[in-house]
Amino acid sequence: MKLSKLTHFKAVALARSLTLMLTLAVGLIPASVMAQSVGTGALHGTVTAVTPDDQVFRASQVPVRLVSRQNIGQPLTVVSDENGAFAFPSVPAGDYTLSAVAEGFKSFSRQVAIHPGDNLVENVRLTLLELHQQVEVREKAPPVSQANTTPPARLSAPQLTTAPVAQQKIKQELPLMPGVIRALNGETYIKGAPETQGMMEIDSAESVDPVTGSFIVGLPIDAVESLKVYPAPFEAGYDGFTGGLTSIETKAPTGQWNWGMENVNPKIRAKQGHWVGLQQAEPRLHFSGPLLSQKLNFAEAFQYTMNKEDIRGLAWPHDETKIQGFNSFSTFQYLFSDRHLLTFNVDIFPRRQEFANLRALVPQPASSDLGQRGYSLDAADHYQFPSGAALTTHFQYLQADTYAHGQGPLDMLVTPSGLSGNYFNAWKRFSNQEEAAAAFAFPSHNWLGKHEPSVGVDVLRRAFDGTSLSQPVQLLRADSAVAEEIDFTGVGALRAQDTQVAGFFQDHWVFNDHLALNLGARYFGQSNGEAADLGPRIGMVYSPGSGGKTVFRAGWGIFHDRTPLLAGDFSNNPERMVSLFSAQGALLAAPVAYRNVCARSNRAASPLLVSCSDLGSTPYSETWRVGVERRLLRQVILSVDYLSSRTRNEFVVNPTTEVNGEALLMLINSGRTDYHDLEASVRIHPSARADITFAYLHSSARGDLNTLSQVYVPFEEPVIRPDAYADLPSDIPNRLTALGTFRLPWKITLVPAVDIHTGFPYSNVDVLQNYVGPPDSRRYPTYFSLNWSVYREFPVPFHKGHKFRFGVYSINTTDRKNPTDVYNNITSPLFGDFTGLDKRINGIIIGFAH
């Protein structure tokens, strides 16, 4: 819901709001929580299970719980990893109950005493219930008090490091989840929206390009504990997006030294029967351990990338796009006391890509290079009071300098059969972002049930300086005659900044073991957007009966996006001058100059703004979701969810002509997106050695095609057509996916993945690139890919605890010829033909770990 616009309420008023909310939040902290703490200890062990024939194996994905018998702090829960290991690295000294529950096995419970400085080893052994004949290690259905009203799609650390993908990077792994699509242009879509309208958080810190919102912040895969995607998190602590939320939790440093190396084998490239050098080298190194015993732990994950990717449909040696860079993620974790933890992260992510937008119809000379230099510094402080309250604060500084440029000074040529010449636009952007946030979780209290209230504030500033320079673009007819020429005037000197302030209140209200609600609201204001917006949120989870076999979930909320910094200085981009020519090459009329302007849409009119730095509008979405989860059998869980999302006030770019005849290239907040999906998934987990999930998604994604990100990110479109409302590039009505893990005999692990979906939409165009027929009314063929990896870990002789991993993987095993491009110009002699056909990719897995 929108509040009244406060046109003069800008950065000063936002800062005052932050001060007020901080004062209120701190003032709500009761003095009774300021108690001192005692020493800490650690506890770790291994979960094993016994089969009917008395064989013992390590059990993964078993929840292990540690509960204080003096009611100090909150219960702690971890899940055993792929080797059955679990750890509680730092807990207050005291008496505890260690427990574990897995279906088909007797409940495990043991009392333990942890003293300051202890490093206890307590193993969990699960024994079979007498009445059960099958081995089933599964998490017991959680009580409603612990259930999430909006459970995310999730990939764990073992899944991330063993998934069958061509490159083990976060953006490559995301499409393994059914609600995430990677379009033909390489951009990631969640809930039908591009990544620029979503948000990526690393340890709760906003980690996207400050200018565009793209997911450019790199992170080595070995630093990731879990990767979660929320189509719509209905907790009030989240905002800054209208698409989905990608949340990354990194691994905490360990109290004992360990290390690992992965992908140590480079991939050699062969062409026409000859070796032609390296095609891929992406080694990864990670290690962790104590710098000061029981006080300071350290972890480092490093990944180098050199990848020459083949682009189908082009001839060698002009078919390569080359990527070089590295990611380094360092974590320092200092333990002040058993209740006070400080974490400091350093993330460095330089990267450059030659011929970044290379495609079958975009050869190397017509493509653009893309590069970045960036780093982030993040400090997070967590303090838990004896009363059970907790205060978390974090500060982040992020810098990202990005650039793109073509291959030379030639005019860009848009022909009926593809592009030629040199790419027309070059830009540089120097950006930074500072964020400070605090959240306070109050102790739980009882009134008509159990309440767990929390409050928080967040202030974030973004700014950038940059330039944009463009050279002429020519649109050619089939006989190579010029049909249209686009010239550009001026060098765009760009600068914009934005300050946003947010605050929230939320209460997790547990009525009983069957019903719980999340109730909350979030204030969100921006200096270059709406000064004051309110986003109410509500979530519900209900489980009838006593067994927890059926769980109903529902939620509704309003979410606000960050105003793109590219919009804040849109009018200073180079202006376009369009000239039209006859088939004989004669100029048809005087060139038309399009003036860059910004406008604010309302019901009466769309008045032009004096400056784009005062847009006064924030994109927002209204989203609701309902779902049910049912345990059909002990080994089978069925989930069905329906989601609907309406996004409004998106910024679109539209060439238009005023009544007085003036031509304008207008940025206006009239854009909209409508997304709906029905998702059904079945998880089958017959034993601790087998787990597979099938998911079917039926969806519709429609909206304005000329959103700011579609036209300018990552590369500016040479031709900007009039805006249209149609199927979006992410619209794939039907999709079926499967992802599993099978532990076979002889300690072999198989990880298969399947993806089949409706082909992506595309439009037919004429020689001037105008739509022919309804936009995006055509479809690529149905996409299908079968991928898998299989590996085995071997102990290293004479080195106890060292492991060697060896395996193979295959991408697109069936060698399906999925096309990546199409001749969509009706004047092309190849009109209607698909090109850029995929092929099978095979590789070897080699790694070491300790």
mmCIF file of N, CA, C and O in Angstrom, residues 158-191:
data_model
loop_
_atom_site.group_PDB
_atom_site.id
_atom_site.type_symbol
_atom_site.label_atom_id
_atom_site.label_comp_id
_atom_site.label_asym_id
_atom_site.label_seq_id
_atom_site.Cartn_x
_atom_site.Cartn_y
_atom_site.Cartn_z
ATOM 1 N N PRO A 158 27.130 -30.004 0.047
ATOM 2 C CA PRO A 158 27.477 -31.198 -0.746
ATOM 3 C C PRO A 158 26.850 -31.194 -2.134
ATOM 4 O O PRO A 158 27.476 -31.623 -3.104
ATOM 5 N N GLN A 159 25.611 -30.707 -2.246
ATOM 6 C CA GLN A 159 24.974 -30.650 -3.566
ATOM 7 C C GLN A 159 25.680 -29.652 -4.482
ATOM 8 O O GLN A 159 25.856 -29.905 -5.680
ATOM 9 N N LEU A 160 26.088 -28.528 -3.931
ATOM 10 C CA LEU A 160 26.743 -27.505 -4.735
ATOM 11 C C LEU A 160 28.070 -27.985 -5.312
ATOM 12 O O LEU A 160 28.434 -27.647 -6.437
ATOM 13 N N THR A 161 28.810 -28.758 -4.522
ATOM 14 C CA THR A 161 30.145 -29.174 -4.960
ATOM 15 C C THR A 161 30.128 -30.434 -5.816
ATOM 16 O O THR A 161 31.152 -30.789 -6.378
ATOM 17 N N THR A 162 28.976 -31.096 -5.916
ATOM 18 C CA THR A 162 28.911 -32.325 -6.720
ATOM 19 C C THR A 162 27.875 -32.245 -7.840
ATOM 20 O O THR A 162 27.714 -33.200 -8.582
ATOM 21 N N ALA A 163 27.173 -31.128 -7.962
ATOM 22 C CA ALA A 163 26.121 -31.015 -8.979
ATOM 23 C C ALA A 163 26.706 -31.111 -10.382
ATOM 24 O O ALA A 163 27.804 -30.614 -10.647
ATOM 25 N N PRO A 164 25.981 -31.742 -11.306
ATOM 26 C CA PRO A 164 26.475 -31.876 -12.693
ATOM 27 C C PRO A 164 26.237 -30.601 -13.485
ATOM 28 O O PRO A 164 25.244 -30.445 -14.201
ATOM 29 N N VAL A 165 27.144 -29.648 -13.363
ATOM 30 C CA VAL A 165 27.095 -28.400 -14.123
ATOM 31 C C VAL A 165 28.445 -28.194 -14.786
ATOM 32 O O VAL A 165 29.470 -28.693 -14.321
ATOM 33 N N ALA A 166 28.439 -27.423 -15.880
ATOM 34 C CA ALA A 166 29.682 -27.216 -16.627
ATOM 35 C C ALA A 166 30.691 -26.405 -15.828
ATOM 36 O O ALA A 166 31.894 -26.616 -15.940
ATOM 37 N N GLN A 167 30.202 -25.462 -15.025
ATOM 38 C CA GLN A 167 31.068 -24.647 -14.185
ATOM 39 C C GLN A 167 30.447 -24.586 -12.793
ATOM 40 O O GLN A 167 29.274 -24.233 -12.658
ATOM 41 N N GLN A 168 31.225 -24.919 -11.778
ATOM 42 C CA GLN A 168 30.698 -24.927 -10.414
ATOM 43 C C GLN A 168 30.777 -23.519 -9.840
ATOM 44 O O GLN A 168 31.647 -23.171 -9.052
ATOM 45 N N LYS A 169 29.791 -22.721 -10.273
ATOM 46 C CA LYS A 169 29.637 -21.359 -9.815
ATOM 47 C C LYS A 169 28.176 -21.148 -9.443
ATOM 48 O O LYS A 169 27.280 -21.848 -9.936
ATOM 49 N N ILE A 170 27.932 -20.151 -8.608
ATOM 50 C CA ILE A 170 26.593 -19.963 -8.059
ATOM 51 C C ILE A 170 25.573 -19.738 -9.164
ATOM 52 O O ILE A 170 24.490 -20.341 -9.167
ATOM 53 N N LYS A 171 25.872 -18.882 -10.143
ATOM 54 C CA LYS A 171 24.897 -18.611 -11.193
ATOM 55 C C LYS A 171 24.648 -19.823 -12.075
ATOM 56 O O LYS A 171 23.576 -19.950 -12.665
ATOM 57 N N GLN A 172 25.627 -20.719 -12.165
ATOM 58 C CA GLN A 172 25.435 -21.962 -12.919
ATOM 59 C C GLN A 172 24.580 -22.956 -12.135
ATOM 60 O O GLN A 172 23.868 -23.774 -12.725
ATOM 61 N N GLU A 173 24.652 -22.903 -10.808
ATOM 62 C CA GLU A 173 23.926 -23.855 -9.965
ATOM 63 C C GLU A 173 22.474 -23.443 -9.746
ATOM 64 O O GLU A 173 21.608 -24.294 -9.523
ATOM 65 N N LEU A 174 22.182 -22.146 -9.791
ATOM 66 C CA LEU A 174 20.835 -21.671 -9.483
ATOM 67 C C LEU A 174 19.741 -22.340 -10.323
ATOM 68 O O LEU A 174 18.686 -22.700 -9.792
ATOM 69 N N PRO A 175 19.922 -22.539 -11.654
ATOM 70 C CA PRO A 175 18.844 -23.152 -12.436
ATOM 71 C C PRO A 175 18.551 -24.606 -12.081
ATOM 72 O O PRO A 175 17.612 -25.182 -12.640
ATOM 73 N N LEU A 176 19.320 -25.210 -11.180
ATOM 74 C CA LEU A 176 18.964 -26.543 -10.723
ATOM 75 C C LEU A 176 17.665 -26.526 -9.928
ATOM 76 O O LEU A 176 17.028 -27.569 -9.745
ATOM 77 N N MET A 177 17.269 -25.340 -9.448
ATOM 78 C CA MET A 177 16.018 -25.199 -8.716
ATOM 79 C C MET A 177 14.902 -24.843 -9.679
ATOM 80 O O MET A 177 15.085 -24.028 -10.590
ATOM 81 N N PRO A 178 13.717 -25.426 -9.524
ATOM 82 C CA PRO A 178 12.671 -25.321 -10.560
ATOM 83 C C PRO A 178 12.176 -23.916 -10.809
ATOM 84 O O PRO A 178 11.723 -23.603 -11.902
ATOM 85 N N GLY A 179 12.220 -23.003 -9.832
ATOM 86 C CA GLY A 179 11.723 -21.651 -10.034
ATOM 87 C C GLY A 179 12.730 -20.702 -10.637
ATOM 88 O O GLY A 179 12.438 -19.503 -10.785
ATOM 89 N N VAL A 180 13.918 -21.202 -11.013
ATOM 90 C CA VAL A 180 14.983 -20.352 -11.532
ATOM 91 C C VAL A 180 15.284 -20.750 -12.976
ATOM 92 O O VAL A 180 15.481 -21.930 -13.274
ATOM 93 N N ILE A 181 15.319 -19.747 -13.840
ATOM 94 C CA ILE A 181 15.574 -19.976 -15.265
ATOM 95 C C ILE A 181 16.791 -19.165 -15.691
ATOM 96 O O ILE A 181 16.951 -18.008 -15.294
ATOM 97 N N ARG A 182 17.644 -19.779 -16.500
ATOM 98 C CA ARG A 182 18.716 -19.039 -17.138
ATOM 99 C C ARG A 182 18.359 -18.886 -18.601
ATOM 100 O O ARG A 182 18.307 -19.859 -19.355
ATOM 101 N N ALA A 183 18.076 -17.635 -19.004
ATOM 102 C CA ALA A 183 17.611 -17.367 -20.359
ATOM 103 C C ALA A 183 18.757 -17.464 -21.359
ATOM 104 O O ALA A 183 19.926 -17.638 -20.999
ATOM 105 N N LEU A 184 18.411 -17.333 -22.637
ATOM 106 C CA LEU A 184 19.403 -17.481 -23.701
ATOM 107 C C LEU A 184 20.480 -16.406 -23.645
ATOM 108 O O LEU A 184 21.594 -16.615 -24.122
ATOM 109 N N ASN A 185 20.155 -15.239 -23.054
ATOM 110 C CA ASN A 185 21.162 -14.183 -22.935
ATOM 111 C C ASN A 185 22.058 -14.361 -21.721
ATOM 112 O O ASN A 185 22.897 -13.510 -21.424
ATOM 113 N N GLY A 186 21.887 -15.480 -20.983
ATOM 114 C CA GLY A 186 22.720 -15.770 -19.828
ATOM 115 C C GLY A 186 22.221 -15.162 -18.537
ATOM 116 O O GLY A 186 22.808 -15.387 -17.476
ATOM 117 N N GLU A 187 21.139 -14.386 -18.589
ATOM 118 C CA GLU A 187 20.633 -13.732 -17.391
ATOM 119 C C GLU A 187 19.764 -14.698 -16.591
ATOM 120 O O GLU A 187 19.077 -15.554 -17.138
ATOM 121 N N THR A 188 19.814 -14.534 -15.268
ATOM 122 C CA THR A 188 19.056 -15.390 -14.361
ATOM 123 C C THR A 188 17.704 -14.759 -14.062
ATOM 124 O O THR A 188 17.614 -13.568 -13.747
ATOM 125 N N TYR A 189 16.636 -15.564 -14.135
ATOM 126 C CA TYR A 189 15.284 -15.114 -13.841
ATOM 127 C C TYR A 189 14.726 -15.933 -12.677
ATOM 128 O O TYR A 189 14.810 -17.163 -12.667
ATOM 129 N N ILE A 190 14.156 -15.231 -11.696
ATOM 130 C CA ILE A 190 13.502 -15.861 -10.562
ATOM 131 C C ILE A 190 12.107 -15.271 -10.443
ATOM 132 O O ILE A 190 11.942 -14.053 -10.445
ATOM 133 N N LYS A 191 11.115 -16.128 -10.344
ATOM 134 C CA LYS A 191 9.720 -15.675 -10.296
ATOM 135 C C LYS A 191 9.388 -14.843 -11.527
ATOM 136 O O LYS A 191 8.653 -13.863 -11.458
#
